């Protein structure tokens, strides 16, 4: 994540995308732009050099503090179709599941699958739950789920196989915004419970 | 200043070079599947190479030109016709107001590209005019064209050409497409998990023939071929993937990610199709077969440089012909 932030600040020539994931960082670059500008040099070689230099240099750059996001979640049964099954599976009460899900400060390791879908981890050991055997054909936007050690929020209505334990009234993806995605890689996220009445009040019409 | 959709096609969308800078947020780049055809169509009408074009699959839209326009078609050959006469591909065509363009049959290729001089009016989203169907943004109202849509064209260009009395006239030059699309196996570079293939599978990857299946679209091509196996146990940690990434699915079959790919994935990455051969793949249809050839990164860069040199020459030739024909630089946007 440190390397990711350092690379982003450099705005290097020819670089189109820098994509962090759990244990990797991917750089997408424009080989034509680089070979036009630096004839005779290998664009791949140039990228390799840049990355090696950046890795060597990044320790001298102060680490940026992660952004902390607090996200309201309503764990009401009407919005949490898998809550009872998940609680039963782990021999926990619904209150305990909510407590365990909200005490942890998660990190956004990667965004993928859908625009703005943040893969966050890791959930408390007692909440680790496999994906559903048969994915749902439609999960409503805002649904909060668990898959293995990960927790995440569906930014859009979509098919999905995560175990759904609640819903946030916040809009994770807003096509109108200059930065359409609420969460970014590296963010710290903590959930807090809200009642159904609060959920409805917070939800944009 | 418009083109009217008389009948929509299977999937007609405005596309440009794609939307970069947002893959860390899960927003895929999209863009024209065959960037080479997009560029050629644009250069023939004097546009910047990355101007948004209309990408059409077969059956393609039936389009009524409500204004006299200079156009060019490139990419797949869908035997386009106007007023009963065949319209040549890779050639600038001046179309008279009131003329209808329709595509009769799919002769070769999967996607055809229509460029209009000056470009289409389009909705930009995150600095790109490419249509993003999932979130309904960019292009024409964030969606594929529908019946009676009116595609607005950017401000009129001064046409120094004689207006065709009826139908259309082709201008007397043609882009030489020789050498731009190669016929041989699709070339790719090694992916991170290539060496995890067992020996027979490793051999099959480059010896076998793979067929594009029906479930293939702008997101990816699912291939049917011999079952391949790796020595990997359990699931991989997800990483970013990109256009051209060749992944091995749990059933032993391959998928090649295309323009509308997801930004991350967790299947073994056996290879990545070279940038130079992505247009070749983009023009292959369901049912077609092809082989794979592994090349080094430096070989891939060389192929791309050569392709770019050809395109640059073509660009210069087009500029020269347009200039000479019109006798005025004002026609070409610089």
Short mmCIF file of C-alpha atoms in Angstrom, two decimals:
data_model
loop_
_atom_site.label_atom_id
_atom_site.label_comp_id
_atom_site.label_asym_id
_atom_site.label_seq_id
_atom_site.Cartn_x
_atom_site.Cartn_y
_atom_site.Cartn_z
CA UNK A 1 0.00 0.00 0.00
CA UNK A 2 2.93 2.26 0.74
CA UNK A 3 4.44 1.53 -2.65
CA UNK A 4 1.03 2.09 -4.28
CA UNK A 5 0.68 5.54 -2.73
CA UNK A 6 4.25 6.42 -3.62
CA UNK A 7 3.81 5.37 -7.26
CA UNK A 8 0.53 7.27 -7.59
CA UNK A 9 2.11 10.52 -6.39
CA UNK A 10 4.79 10.30 -9.07
CA UNK A 11 2.31 10.56 -11.98
CA UNK A 12 4.79 8.70 -14.16
CA UNK A 13 4.71 9.10 -17.91
CA UNK A 14 2.93 6.37 -19.87
CA UNK A 15 1.33 4.85 -16.77
CA UNK A 16 -2.40 4.27 -17.26
CA UNK A 17 -3.39 2.42 -14.11
CA UNK A 18 -1.87 1.27 -10.83
CA UNK A 19 -3.95 -1.44 -9.21
CA UNK A 20 -3.19 -2.75 -5.72
CA UNK A 21 -4.52 -6.11 -4.55
CA UNK A 22 -3.90 -8.31 -1.50
CA UNK A 23 -0.30 -9.23 -2.21
CA UNK A 24 0.37 -7.62 -5.56
CA UNK A 25 0.53 -4.34 -7.41
CA UNK A 26 -0.22 -4.17 -11.14
CA UNK A 27 0.90 -1.35 -13.42
CA UNK A 28 -0.87 -0.87 -16.76
CA UNK A 29 1.14 1.26 -19.18
CA UNK A 30 0.99 2.51 -22.73
CA UNK A 31 3.92 0.94 -24.62
CA UNK A 32 3.21 3.03 -27.75
CA UNK A 33 3.46 6.32 -25.93
CA UNK A 34 6.75 5.27 -24.34
CA UNK A 35 8.30 3.92 -27.53
CA UNK A 36 7.30 7.03 -29.46
CA UNK A 37 8.90 9.25 -26.88
CA UNK A 38 11.95 7.08 -26.16
CA UNK A 39 12.79 5.27 -29.40
CA UNK A 40 15.18 2.39 -28.98
CA UNK A 41 14.25 1.72 -25.38
CA UNK A 42 12.09 -1.12 -24.17
CA UNK A 43 8.89 0.20 -22.53
CA UNK A 44 8.81 -2.91 -20.33
CA UNK A 45 12.42 -2.26 -19.29
CA UNK A 46 11.60 1.36 -18.48
CA UNK A 47 8.70 0.28 -16.28
CA UNK A 48 10.89 -2.31 -14.57
CA UNK A 49 13.54 0.31 -13.81
CA UNK A 50 10.98 2.73 -12.49
CA UNK A 51 9.47 0.12 -10.18
CA UNK A 52 12.85 -1.04 -8.91
CA UNK A 53 13.91 2.53 -8.17
CA UNK A 54 10.62 3.25 -6.47
CA UNK A 55 10.88 0.18 -4.25
CA UNK A 56 14.39 1.23 -3.25
CA UNK A 57 13.33 4.81 -2.60
CA UNK A 58 9.95 4.40 -0.93
CA UNK A 59 11.41 3.83 2.55
CA UNK A 60 12.54 7.46 2.53
CA UNK A 61 9.01 8.67 1.97
CA UNK A 62 6.91 9.20 5.09
CA UNK A 63 4.02 6.78 5.37
CA UNK A 64 0.66 8.47 4.85
CA UNK A 65 -1.99 7.76 7.44
CA UNK A 66 -4.86 5.71 6.06
CA UNK A 67 -8.23 7.38 5.70
CA UNK A 68 -10.75 6.14 8.28
CA UNK A 69 -14.30 5.66 7.07
CA UNK A 70 -17.20 4.99 9.39
CA UNK A 71 -20.10 3.27 7.71
CA UNK A 72 -23.59 2.81 9.17
CA UNK A 73 -25.10 -0.64 8.72
CA UNK A 74 -28.62 -1.76 9.52
CA UNK A 75 -28.56 -5.40 10.62
CA UNK A 76 -32.36 -5.70 10.70
CA UNK A 77 -33.61 -9.12 9.52
CA UNK A 78 -35.52 -7.54 6.64
CA UNK A 79 -32.21 -6.38 5.15
CA UNK A 80 -30.07 -9.34 6.28
CA UNK A 81 -31.34 -12.52 4.60
CA UNK A 82 -28.40 -14.68 5.75
CA UNK A 83 -28.08 -13.35 9.32
CA UNK A 84 -29.97 -16.18 11.05
CA UNK A 85 -28.21 -18.95 9.12
CA UNK A 86 -24.81 -17.38 9.76
CA UNK A 87 -25.51 -16.88 13.47
CA UNK A 88 -26.77 -20.47 13.83
CA UNK A 89 -23.77 -21.84 11.94
CA UNK A 90 -21.40 -20.21 14.45
CA UNK A 91 -23.68 -20.74 17.49
CA UNK A 92 -23.82 -16.99 18.04
CA UNK A 93 -26.72 -14.69 18.79
CA UNK A 94 -27.55 -11.98 16.24
CA UNK A 95 -26.32 -9.40 18.77
CA UNK A 96 -22.99 -11.21 18.98
CA UNK A 97 -22.62 -11.27 15.20
CA UNK A 98 -23.31 -7.52 15.07
CA UNK A 99 -20.83 -6.90 17.86
CA UNK A 100 -18.12 -9.00 16.21
CA UNK A 101 -18.70 -7.36 12.83
CA UNK A 102 -18.53 -3.80 14.20
CA UNK A 103 -15.56 -4.05 16.63
CA UNK A 104 -12.99 -4.67 13.91
CA UNK A 105 -11.30 -1.94 11.93
CA UNK A 106 -11.04 -3.39 8.45
CA UNK A 107 -8.65 -2.52 5.68
CA UNK A 108 -9.65 -2.21 2.03
CA UNK A 109 -7.19 -4.56 0.34
CA UNK A 110 -8.55 -4.37 -3.16
CA UNK A 111 -11.43 -3.02 -5.20
CA UNK A 112 -12.73 -5.26 -7.96
CA UNK A 113 -15.58 -7.40 -9.26
CA UNK A 114 -17.79 -4.31 -9.65
CA UNK A 115 -17.04 -0.57 -9.73
CA UNK A 116 -16.44 0.33 -6.08
CA UNK A 117 -16.71 -3.19 -4.62
CA UNK A 118 -14.22 -3.10 -1.71
CA UNK A 119 -12.71 -6.35 -0.48
CA UNK A 120 -12.11 -5.76 3.23
CA UNK A 121 -10.51 -7.88 5.89
CA UNK A 122 -10.19 -9.61 8.02
CA UNK A 123 -13.32 -10.55 9.92
CA UNK A 124 -13.10 -12.04 13.43
CA UNK A 125 -12.38 -15.75 13.34
CA UNK A 126 -15.86 -16.59 14.64
CA UNK A 127 -17.44 -14.90 11.60
CA UNK A 128 -15.45 -16.65 8.88
CA UNK A 129 -18.10 -18.16 6.59
CA UNK A 130 -17.87 -19.66 3.10
CA UNK A 131 -19.75 -18.10 0.18
CA UNK A 132 -23.23 -19.41 -0.52
CA UNK A 133 -23.21 -22.59 -2.59
CA UNK A 134 -25.61 -21.00 -5.07
CA UNK A 135 -25.17 -17.26 -5.65
CA UNK A 136 -28.23 -15.03 -5.64
CA UNK A 137 -29.23 -13.65 -9.01
CA UNK A 138 -29.80 -10.21 -7.51
CA UNK A 139 -28.25 -8.67 -4.43
CA UNK A 140 -29.48 -5.11 -3.72
CA UNK A 141 -26.96 -2.26 -3.72
CA UNK A 142 -25.72 -1.48 -0.20
CA UNK A 143 -25.89 -5.09 1.00
CA UNK A 144 -23.11 -5.97 3.45
CA UNK A 145 -21.77 -9.48 3.23
CA UNK A 146 -19.15 -11.95 4.40
CA UNK A 147 -17.18 -14.38 2.22
CA UNK A 148 -14.44 -16.36 3.92
CA UNK A 149 -12.35 -13.90 5.93
CA UNK A 150 -13.56 -10.99 3.84
CA UNK A 151 -16.36 -8.54 4.30
CA UNK A 152 -17.69 -6.22 1.63
CA UNK A 153 -20.53 -4.02 0.41
CA UNK A 154 -22.28 -4.41 -2.94
CA UNK A 155 -22.09 -0.97 -4.63
CA UNK A 156 -24.67 -1.87 -7.30
CA UNK A 157 -27.52 -4.32 -7.69
CA UNK A 158 -25.81 -7.43 -9.00
CA UNK A 159 -25.68 -11.20 -8.76
CA UNK A 160 -23.61 -12.33 -5.78
CA UNK A 161 -22.74 -15.19 -3.48
CA UNK A 162 -21.69 -13.46 -0.25
CA UNK A 163 -23.57 -14.14 3.02
CA UNK A 164 -25.69 -11.02 3.55
CA UNK A 165 -25.90 -9.77 7.15
CA UNK A 166 -27.06 -6.17 6.72
CA UNK A 167 -27.32 -3.14 4.49
CA UNK A 168 -25.81 0.35 4.52
CA UNK A 169 -27.93 3.36 3.59
CA UNK A 170 -24.85 5.00 2.04
CA UNK A 171 -24.32 5.06 -1.69
CA UNK A 172 -21.04 3.26 -2.33
CA UNK A 173 -21.08 4.16 -6.00
CA UNK A 174 -22.46 7.38 -7.45
CA UNK A 175 -22.05 7.81 -11.17
CA UNK A 176 -22.58 11.59 -10.84
CA UNK A 177 -19.54 12.18 -8.65
CA UNK A 178 -16.06 13.00 -9.93
CA UNK A 179 -14.85 10.21 -7.64
CA UNK A 180 -17.74 7.81 -8.05
CA UNK A 181 -16.51 5.29 -5.48
CA UNK A 182 -16.82 5.98 -1.75
CA UNK A 183 -14.05 3.59 -0.76
CA UNK A 184 -10.47 3.53 -2.02
CA UNK A 185 -7.76 0.89 -1.66
CA UNK A 186 -5.94 1.32 1.64
CA UNK A 187 -8.89 2.91 3.48
CA UNK A 188 -9.66 1.80 7.02
CA UNK A 189 -13.32 0.99 7.55
CA UNK A 190 -15.38 0.52 10.67
CA UNK A 191 -19.07 -0.31 10.67
CA UNK A 192 -21.58 0.95 13.24
CA UNK A 193 -25.10 -0.39 13.72
CA UNK A 194 -28.18 1.72 12.98
CA UNK A 195 -31.85 0.93 13.46
CA UNK A 196 -34.25 0.38 10.59
CA UNK A 197 -35.75 3.83 11.25
CA UNK A 198 -32.33 5.47 11.07
CA UNK A 199 -31.49 3.45 7.97
CA UNK A 200 -34.58 4.78 6.21
CA UNK A 201 -33.84 8.32 7.29
CA UNK A 202 -30.23 8.14 6.04
CA UNK A 203 -31.06 6.50 2.74
CA UNK A 204 -31.27 8.96 -0.11
CA UNK A 205 -34.69 8.89 -1.78
CA UNK B 1 -26.55 17.26 -37.87
CA UNK B 2 -27.60 13.77 -36.95
CA UNK B 3 -27.87 10.11 -37.79
CA UNK B 4 -31.17 8.40 -37.01
CA UNK B 5 -31.36 4.78 -35.88
CA UNK B 6 -34.05 3.19 -38.03
CA UNK B 7 -33.46 -0.25 -36.59
CA UNK B 8 -31.07 -1.07 -33.76
CA UNK B 9 -28.45 -3.80 -34.11
CA UNK B 10 -27.37 -6.51 -31.71
CA UNK B 11 -25.09 -4.18 -29.74
CA UNK B 12 -24.19 -0.75 -31.14
CA UNK B 13 -22.23 1.43 -28.73
CA UNK B 14 -20.01 4.49 -28.90
CA UNK B 15 -16.45 3.60 -27.92
CA UNK B 16 -13.11 5.36 -27.80
CA UNK B 17 -9.70 4.33 -26.48
CA UNK B 18 -11.17 3.53 -23.08
CA UNK B 19 -11.31 4.88 -19.57
CA UNK B 20 -8.00 4.65 -17.75
CA UNK B 21 -7.00 5.75 -14.27
CA UNK B 22 -9.88 4.09 -12.41
CA UNK B 23 -9.08 0.41 -12.34
CA UNK B 24 -7.96 0.70 -8.71
CA UNK B 25 -11.63 1.54 -8.04
CA UNK B 26 -12.91 -1.45 -9.97
CA UNK B 27 -13.93 0.62 -13.01
CA UNK B 28 -12.83 -1.23 -16.12
CA UNK B 29 -11.39 0.64 -19.11
CA UNK B 30 -13.83 -0.60 -21.76
CA UNK B 31 -13.29 1.10 -25.10
CA UNK B 32 -13.27 -0.21 -28.67
CA UNK B 33 -12.60 -3.95 -28.87
CA UNK B 34 -10.60 -3.48 -32.10
CA UNK B 35 -8.59 -0.31 -31.58
CA UNK B 36 -6.84 -0.74 -34.87
CA UNK B 37 -10.09 -0.56 -36.83
CA UNK B 38 -11.16 2.43 -34.72
CA UNK B 39 -7.94 4.22 -35.61
CA UNK B 40 -8.13 3.44 -39.30
CA UNK B 41 -11.76 4.59 -39.54
CA UNK B 42 -10.84 7.82 -37.76
CA UNK B 43 -7.77 8.57 -39.87
CA UNK B 44 -9.76 8.13 -43.09
CA UNK B 45 -12.10 10.95 -42.13
CA UNK B 46 -9.37 13.18 -40.67
CA UNK B 47 -10.24 12.69 -36.99
CA UNK B 48 -7.86 12.39 -34.08
CA UNK B 49 -7.05 8.70 -33.66
CA UNK B 50 -8.94 8.35 -30.37
CA UNK B 51 -12.20 10.04 -31.44
CA UNK B 52 -15.26 8.01 -30.39
CA UNK B 53 -16.62 5.71 -33.09
CA UNK B 54 -19.72 3.55 -33.35
CA UNK B 55 -18.91 -0.11 -32.69
CA UNK B 56 -21.45 -2.45 -34.25
CA UNK B 57 -21.94 -6.20 -34.01
CA UNK B 58 -23.98 -8.30 -36.44
CA UNK B 59 -26.79 -7.64 -37.13
CA UNK B 60 -25.75 -3.98 -37.22
CA UNK B 61 -27.99 -0.94 -36.88
CA UNK B 62 -29.79 0.47 -39.90
CA UNK B 63 -28.81 4.14 -39.97
CA UNK B 64 -30.39 7.09 -41.76
CA UNK B 65 -28.05 10.00 -42.46
CA UNK B 66 -30.04 13.16 -41.83
CA UNK B 67 -27.14 15.31 -42.89
CA UNK B 68 -24.42 15.08 -45.52
CA UNK B 69 -21.42 13.51 -43.79
CA UNK B 70 -17.98 12.13 -44.52
CA UNK B 71 -17.75 8.64 -43.02
CA UNK B 72 -15.50 5.58 -43.03
CA UNK B 73 -16.11 1.96 -42.06
CA UNK B 74 -13.37 -0.35 -40.86
CA UNK B 75 -13.10 -3.66 -39.01
CA UNK B 76 -15.47 -6.50 -39.82
CA UNK B 77 -16.98 -6.87 -43.28
CA UNK B 78 -20.76 -6.95 -42.84
CA UNK B 79 -21.32 -6.19 -46.56
CA UNK B 80 -22.57 -2.64 -45.92
CA UNK B 81 -24.90 -1.14 -48.50
CA UNK B 82 -26.46 2.20 -49.34
CA UNK B 83 -29.14 2.54 -51.99
CA UNK B 84 -28.48 -0.98 -53.19
CA UNK B 85 -24.80 -0.38 -53.81
CA UNK B 86 -22.02 -1.93 -51.73
CA UNK B 87 -20.07 0.54 -49.57
CA UNK B 88 -16.34 -0.19 -49.50
CA UNK B 89 -14.54 -0.64 -46.18
CA UNK B 90 -11.35 1.26 -45.31
CA UNK B 91 -12.24 4.10 -47.66
CA UNK B 92 -13.63 7.60 -47.03
CA UNK B 93 -17.22 7.87 -48.21
CA UNK B 94 -19.24 11.06 -48.61
CA UNK B 95 -22.86 10.27 -47.76
CA UNK B 96 -25.72 12.42 -48.90
CA UNK B 97 -28.51 13.53 -46.60
CA UNK B 98 -31.41 11.04 -46.65
CA UNK B 99 -29.30 7.97 -47.40
CA UNK B 100 -29.69 4.74 -45.41
CA UNK B 101 -26.79 2.49 -44.42
CA UNK B 102 -27.50 -1.15 -43.73
CA UNK B 103 -25.38 -4.26 -43.35
CA UNK B 104 -26.49 -7.30 -45.32
CA UNK B 105 -24.46 -10.23 -44.07
CA UNK B 106 -21.56 -11.12 -41.84
CA UNK B 107 -18.79 -11.95 -44.28
CA UNK B 108 -15.75 -11.72 -42.04
CA UNK B 109 -15.01 -10.39 -38.57
CA UNK B 110 -17.05 -9.69 -35.45
CA UNK B 111 -17.18 -5.90 -35.11
CA UNK B 112 -17.40 -3.06 -37.57
CA UNK B 113 -16.58 0.57 -36.80
CA UNK B 114 -18.21 3.70 -38.18
CA UNK B 115 -16.34 6.99 -37.91
CA UNK B 116 -17.85 10.32 -38.92
CA UNK B 117 -15.75 13.39 -39.72
CA UNK B 118 -15.71 15.59 -36.63
CA UNK B 119 -17.00 12.80 -34.38
CA UNK B 120 -20.21 12.01 -32.55
CA UNK B 121 -21.62 14.06 -29.73
CA UNK B 122 -21.33 11.84 -26.68
CA UNK B 123 -21.59 11.83 -22.92
CA UNK B 124 -18.14 11.83 -21.37
CA UNK B 125 -17.77 9.92 -18.12
CA UNK B 126 -14.45 9.97 -16.28
CA UNK B 127 -12.68 11.47 -19.30
CA UNK B 128 -13.88 8.92 -21.80
CA UNK B 129 -16.78 8.68 -24.24
CA UNK B 130 -16.81 4.87 -24.08
CA UNK B 131 -20.17 3.38 -23.18
CA UNK B 132 -20.13 1.69 -19.76
CA UNK B 133 -23.26 -0.47 -19.82
CA UNK B 134 -22.98 -1.73 -16.24
CA UNK B 135 -23.32 1.71 -14.65
CA UNK B 136 -25.10 3.28 -17.65
CA UNK B 137 -22.57 6.04 -18.26
CA UNK B 138 -20.64 7.47 -21.20
CA UNK B 139 -21.30 7.13 -24.92
CA UNK B 140 -24.92 7.56 -26.00
CA UNK B 141 -26.91 7.92 -22.74
CA UNK B 142 -24.80 5.10 -21.24
CA UNK B 143 -26.49 2.47 -23.35
CA UNK B 144 -26.62 0.67 -26.68
CA UNK B 145 -28.50 2.38 -29.49
CA UNK B 146 -32.26 1.91 -29.73
CA UNK B 147 -34.82 2.52 -32.43
CA UNK B 148 -35.34 6.19 -33.28
CA UNK B 149 -32.27 7.37 -31.36
CA UNK B 150 -30.77 10.46 -32.92
CA UNK B 151 -26.98 10.44 -32.86
CA UNK B 152 -25.83 14.03 -32.97
CA UNK B 153 -22.68 14.87 -34.87
CA UNK B 154 -20.18 17.47 -33.79
CA UNK B 155 -20.13 20.79 -35.55
CA UNK B 156 -20.10 20.64 -39.33
CA UNK B 157 -16.80 20.34 -41.08
CA UNK B 158 -16.21 22.43 -44.16
CA UNK B 159 -16.57 19.90 -46.97
CA UNK B 160 -14.52 20.91 -49.94
CA UNK B 161 -15.92 17.95 -51.83
CA UNK B 162 -18.67 18.05 -54.40
CA UNK B 163 -21.86 16.93 -52.68
CA UNK B 164 -23.09 13.66 -54.08
CA UNK B 165 -26.24 14.17 -56.12
CA UNK B 166 -27.68 11.02 -54.60
CA UNK B 167 -26.60 8.26 -52.23
CA UNK B 168 -22.89 8.38 -51.71
CA UNK B 169 -19.54 8.83 -53.41
CA UNK B 170 -16.31 7.15 -52.37
CA UNK B 171 -13.21 9.28 -52.32
CA UNK B 172 -10.48 7.82 -54.51
CA UNK B 173 -8.14 6.27 -51.94
CA UNK B 174 -8.18 3.34 -49.61
CA UNK B 175 -6.29 2.39 -46.45
CA UNK B 176 -3.93 -0.49 -47.16
CA UNK B 177 -4.70 -2.97 -44.40
CA UNK B 178 -1.98 -5.44 -45.43
CA UNK B 179 0.08 -6.66 -42.54
CA UNK B 180 -2.07 -5.02 -39.87
CA UNK B 181 -3.98 -8.18 -38.90
CA UNK B 182 -1.87 -11.33 -38.96
CA UNK B 183 -3.38 -14.73 -39.78
CA UNK B 184 -1.17 -17.01 -37.69
CA UNK B 185 -1.57 -18.13 -34.11
CA UNK B 186 -2.48 -15.43 -31.58
CA UNK B 187 0.73 -14.32 -29.89
CA UNK B 188 0.93 -13.98 -26.14
CA UNK B 189 3.50 -13.45 -23.42
CA UNK B 190 3.85 -15.70 -20.38
CA UNK B 191 1.60 -15.16 -17.36
CA UNK B 192 2.55 -15.66 -13.72
CA UNK B 193 1.11 -19.16 -13.42
CA UNK B 194 2.27 -20.50 -16.80
CA UNK B 195 4.96 -22.59 -15.15
CA UNK B 196 2.38 -24.20 -12.89
CA UNK B 197 0.88 -26.08 -15.84
CA UNK B 198 1.79 -29.77 -15.85
CA UNK B 199 3.99 -30.88 -18.75
CA UNK B 200 1.30 -32.25 -21.08
CA UNK B 201 -0.84 -29.13 -20.52
CA UNK B 202 2.09 -26.84 -21.18
CA UNK B 203 2.61 -28.61 -24.50
CA UNK B 204 -1.10 -28.47 -25.35
CA UNK B 205 -1.33 -24.74 -24.67
CA UNK B 206 0.70 -23.97 -27.78
CA UNK B 207 -0.02 -27.13 -29.82
CA UNK B 208 -3.79 -27.38 -29.46
CA UNK B 209 -6.52 -25.47 -31.23
CA UNK B 210 -9.03 -23.48 -29.18
CA UNK B 211 -12.53 -22.63 -30.30
CA UNK B 212 -14.40 -19.49 -29.27
CA UNK B 213 -17.68 -20.51 -27.64
CA UNK B 214 -21.13 -18.89 -27.80
CA UNK B 215 -20.84 -17.30 -24.35
CA UNK B 216 -18.14 -14.91 -25.62
CA UNK B 217 -18.70 -11.17 -25.59
CA UNK B 218 -17.05 -7.82 -24.87
CA UNK B 219 -16.21 -9.04 -21.35
CA UNK B 220 -14.30 -12.11 -22.41
CA UNK B 221 -13.92 -15.02 -24.80
CA UNK B 222 -14.57 -18.45 -23.35
CA UNK B 223 -12.58 -21.03 -25.25
CA UNK B 224 -13.21 -24.72 -25.79
CA UNK B 225 -10.13 -26.90 -26.05
CA UNK B 226 -8.35 -29.75 -24.32
CA UNK B 227 -8.58 -29.67 -20.52
CA UNK B 228 -5.47 -28.12 -18.98
CA UNK B 229 -4.21 -28.78 -15.46
CA UNK B 230 -1.90 -27.04 -13.03
CA UNK B 231 -0.11 -28.25 -9.92
CA UNK B 232 -1.79 -25.48 -7.91
CA UNK B 233 -3.89 -26.55 -4.95
CA UNK B 234 -6.61 -24.35 -3.50
CA UNK B 235 -7.51 -20.83 -4.54
CA UNK B 236 -5.08 -18.12 -5.57
CA UNK B 237 -5.04 -14.70 -3.94
CA UNK B 238 -6.86 -12.31 -6.29
CA UNK B 239 -4.82 -9.86 -8.36
CA UNK B 240 -5.53 -7.30 -11.03
CA UNK B 241 -6.12 -8.71 -14.50
CA UNK B 242 -6.18 -6.88 -17.80
CA UNK B 243 -7.39 -6.97 -21.39
CA UNK B 244 -5.80 -10.00 -23.02
CA UNK B 245 -5.17 -11.94 -19.80
CA UNK B 246 -5.63 -15.68 -20.43
CA UNK B 247 -7.03 -17.37 -17.33
CA UNK B 248 -7.52 -21.06 -16.59
CA UNK B 249 -10.99 -21.77 -15.23
CA UNK B 250 -11.61 -24.53 -12.65
CA UNK B 251 -13.03 -26.78 -15.42
CA UNK B 252 -9.70 -26.75 -17.26
CA UNK B 253 -10.86 -24.39 -20.01
CA UNK B 254 -9.47 -20.97 -20.92
CA UNK B 255 -11.00 -17.52 -20.87
CA UNK B 256 -9.40 -14.49 -22.51
CA UNK B 257 -10.42 -11.18 -20.94
CA UNK B 258 -11.54 -8.51 -23.38
CA UNK B 259 -12.48 -4.80 -23.20
CA UNK B 260 -15.22 -4.98 -20.54
CA UNK B 261 -13.30 -7.34 -18.24
CA UNK B 262 -13.54 -7.30 -14.46
CA UNK B 263 -10.53 -5.52 -13.00
CA UNK B 264 -9.51 -8.32 -10.60
CA UNK B 265 -9.53 -12.08 -10.72
CA UNK B 266 -8.34 -15.14 -8.87
CA UNK B 267 -7.82 -17.78 -11.57
CA UNK B 268 -4.36 -18.85 -12.75
CA UNK B 269 -2.99 -16.46 -15.37
CA UNK B 270 -1.32 -18.50 -18.09
CA UNK B 271 -0.54 -15.63 -20.45
CA UNK B 272 -1.49 -12.26 -21.86
CA UNK B 273 -2.36 -11.66 -25.53
CA UNK B 274 0.07 -9.16 -27.05
CA UNK B 275 -1.31 -5.66 -27.69
CA UNK B 276 -0.61 -6.10 -31.41
CA UNK B 277 -2.80 -9.20 -31.63
CA UNK B 278 -5.74 -7.98 -29.52
CA UNK B 279 -7.42 -6.53 -32.63
CA UNK B 280 -6.99 -9.90 -34.40
CA UNK B 281 -8.75 -11.62 -31.51
CA UNK B 282 -11.42 -8.90 -31.33
CA UNK B 283 -12.44 -9.76 -34.91
CA UNK B 284 -12.83 -13.49 -34.24
CA UNK B 285 -16.36 -14.78 -33.76
CA UNK B 286 -17.95 -17.64 -31.86
CA UNK B 287 -17.11 -20.90 -33.59
CA UNK B 288 -13.75 -19.72 -34.93
CA UNK B 289 -10.63 -21.62 -33.93
CA UNK B 290 -7.11 -20.44 -33.30
CA UNK B 291 -3.84 -21.48 -31.74
CA UNK B 292 -1.61 -19.69 -29.27
CA UNK B 293 2.06 -18.86 -29.66
CA UNK B 294 4.28 -17.75 -26.78
CA UNK B 295 6.63 -14.85 -27.48
CA UNK B 296 9.05 -12.92 -25.28
CA UNK B 297 8.28 -9.43 -24.01
CA UNK B 298 10.90 -7.93 -26.35
CA UNK B 299 9.39 -9.81 -29.31
CA UNK B 300 5.94 -8.50 -28.33
CA UNK B 301 7.31 -4.96 -28.20
CA UNK B 302 8.92 -5.39 -31.61
CA UNK B 303 5.66 -6.62 -33.17
CA UNK B 304 3.80 -3.67 -31.70
CA UNK B 305 6.42 -1.17 -32.93
CA UNK B 306 6.19 -2.59 -36.45
CA UNK B 307 2.40 -2.42 -36.39
CA UNK B 308 2.62 1.16 -35.15
CA UNK B 309 5.01 2.08 -37.96
CA UNK B 310 2.53 0.72 -40.51
CA UNK B 311 -0.27 2.68 -38.88
CA UNK B 312 1.79 5.84 -38.80
CA UNK B 313 2.54 5.53 -42.50
CA UNK B 314 -1.13 4.97 -43.15
CA UNK B 315 -1.97 8.02 -41.05
CA UNK B 316 0.48 10.16 -43.02
CA UNK B 317 -0.86 8.89 -46.32
CA UNK B 318 -4.46 9.60 -45.25
CA UNK B 319 -3.59 13.11 -44.09
CA UNK B 320 -1.78 13.76 -47.35
CA UNK B 321 -4.63 12.50 -49.51
CA UNK B 322 -7.26 14.41 -47.57
CA UNK B 323 -5.13 17.55 -47.73
CA UNK B 324 -4.47 17.21 -51.40
CA UNK B 325 -8.07 16.44 -52.19
CA UNK B 326 -9.51 19.27 -50.21
CA UNK B 327 -6.71 21.70 -50.94
CA UNK B 328 -7.22 23.09 -47.48
CA UNK B 329 -5.74 22.26 -44.13
CA UNK B 330 -8.84 23.46 -42.39
CA UNK B 331 -10.44 20.11 -43.02
CA UNK B 332 -8.08 18.17 -40.87
CA UNK B 333 -8.10 18.77 -37.19
CA UNK B 334 -4.58 19.19 -35.91
#
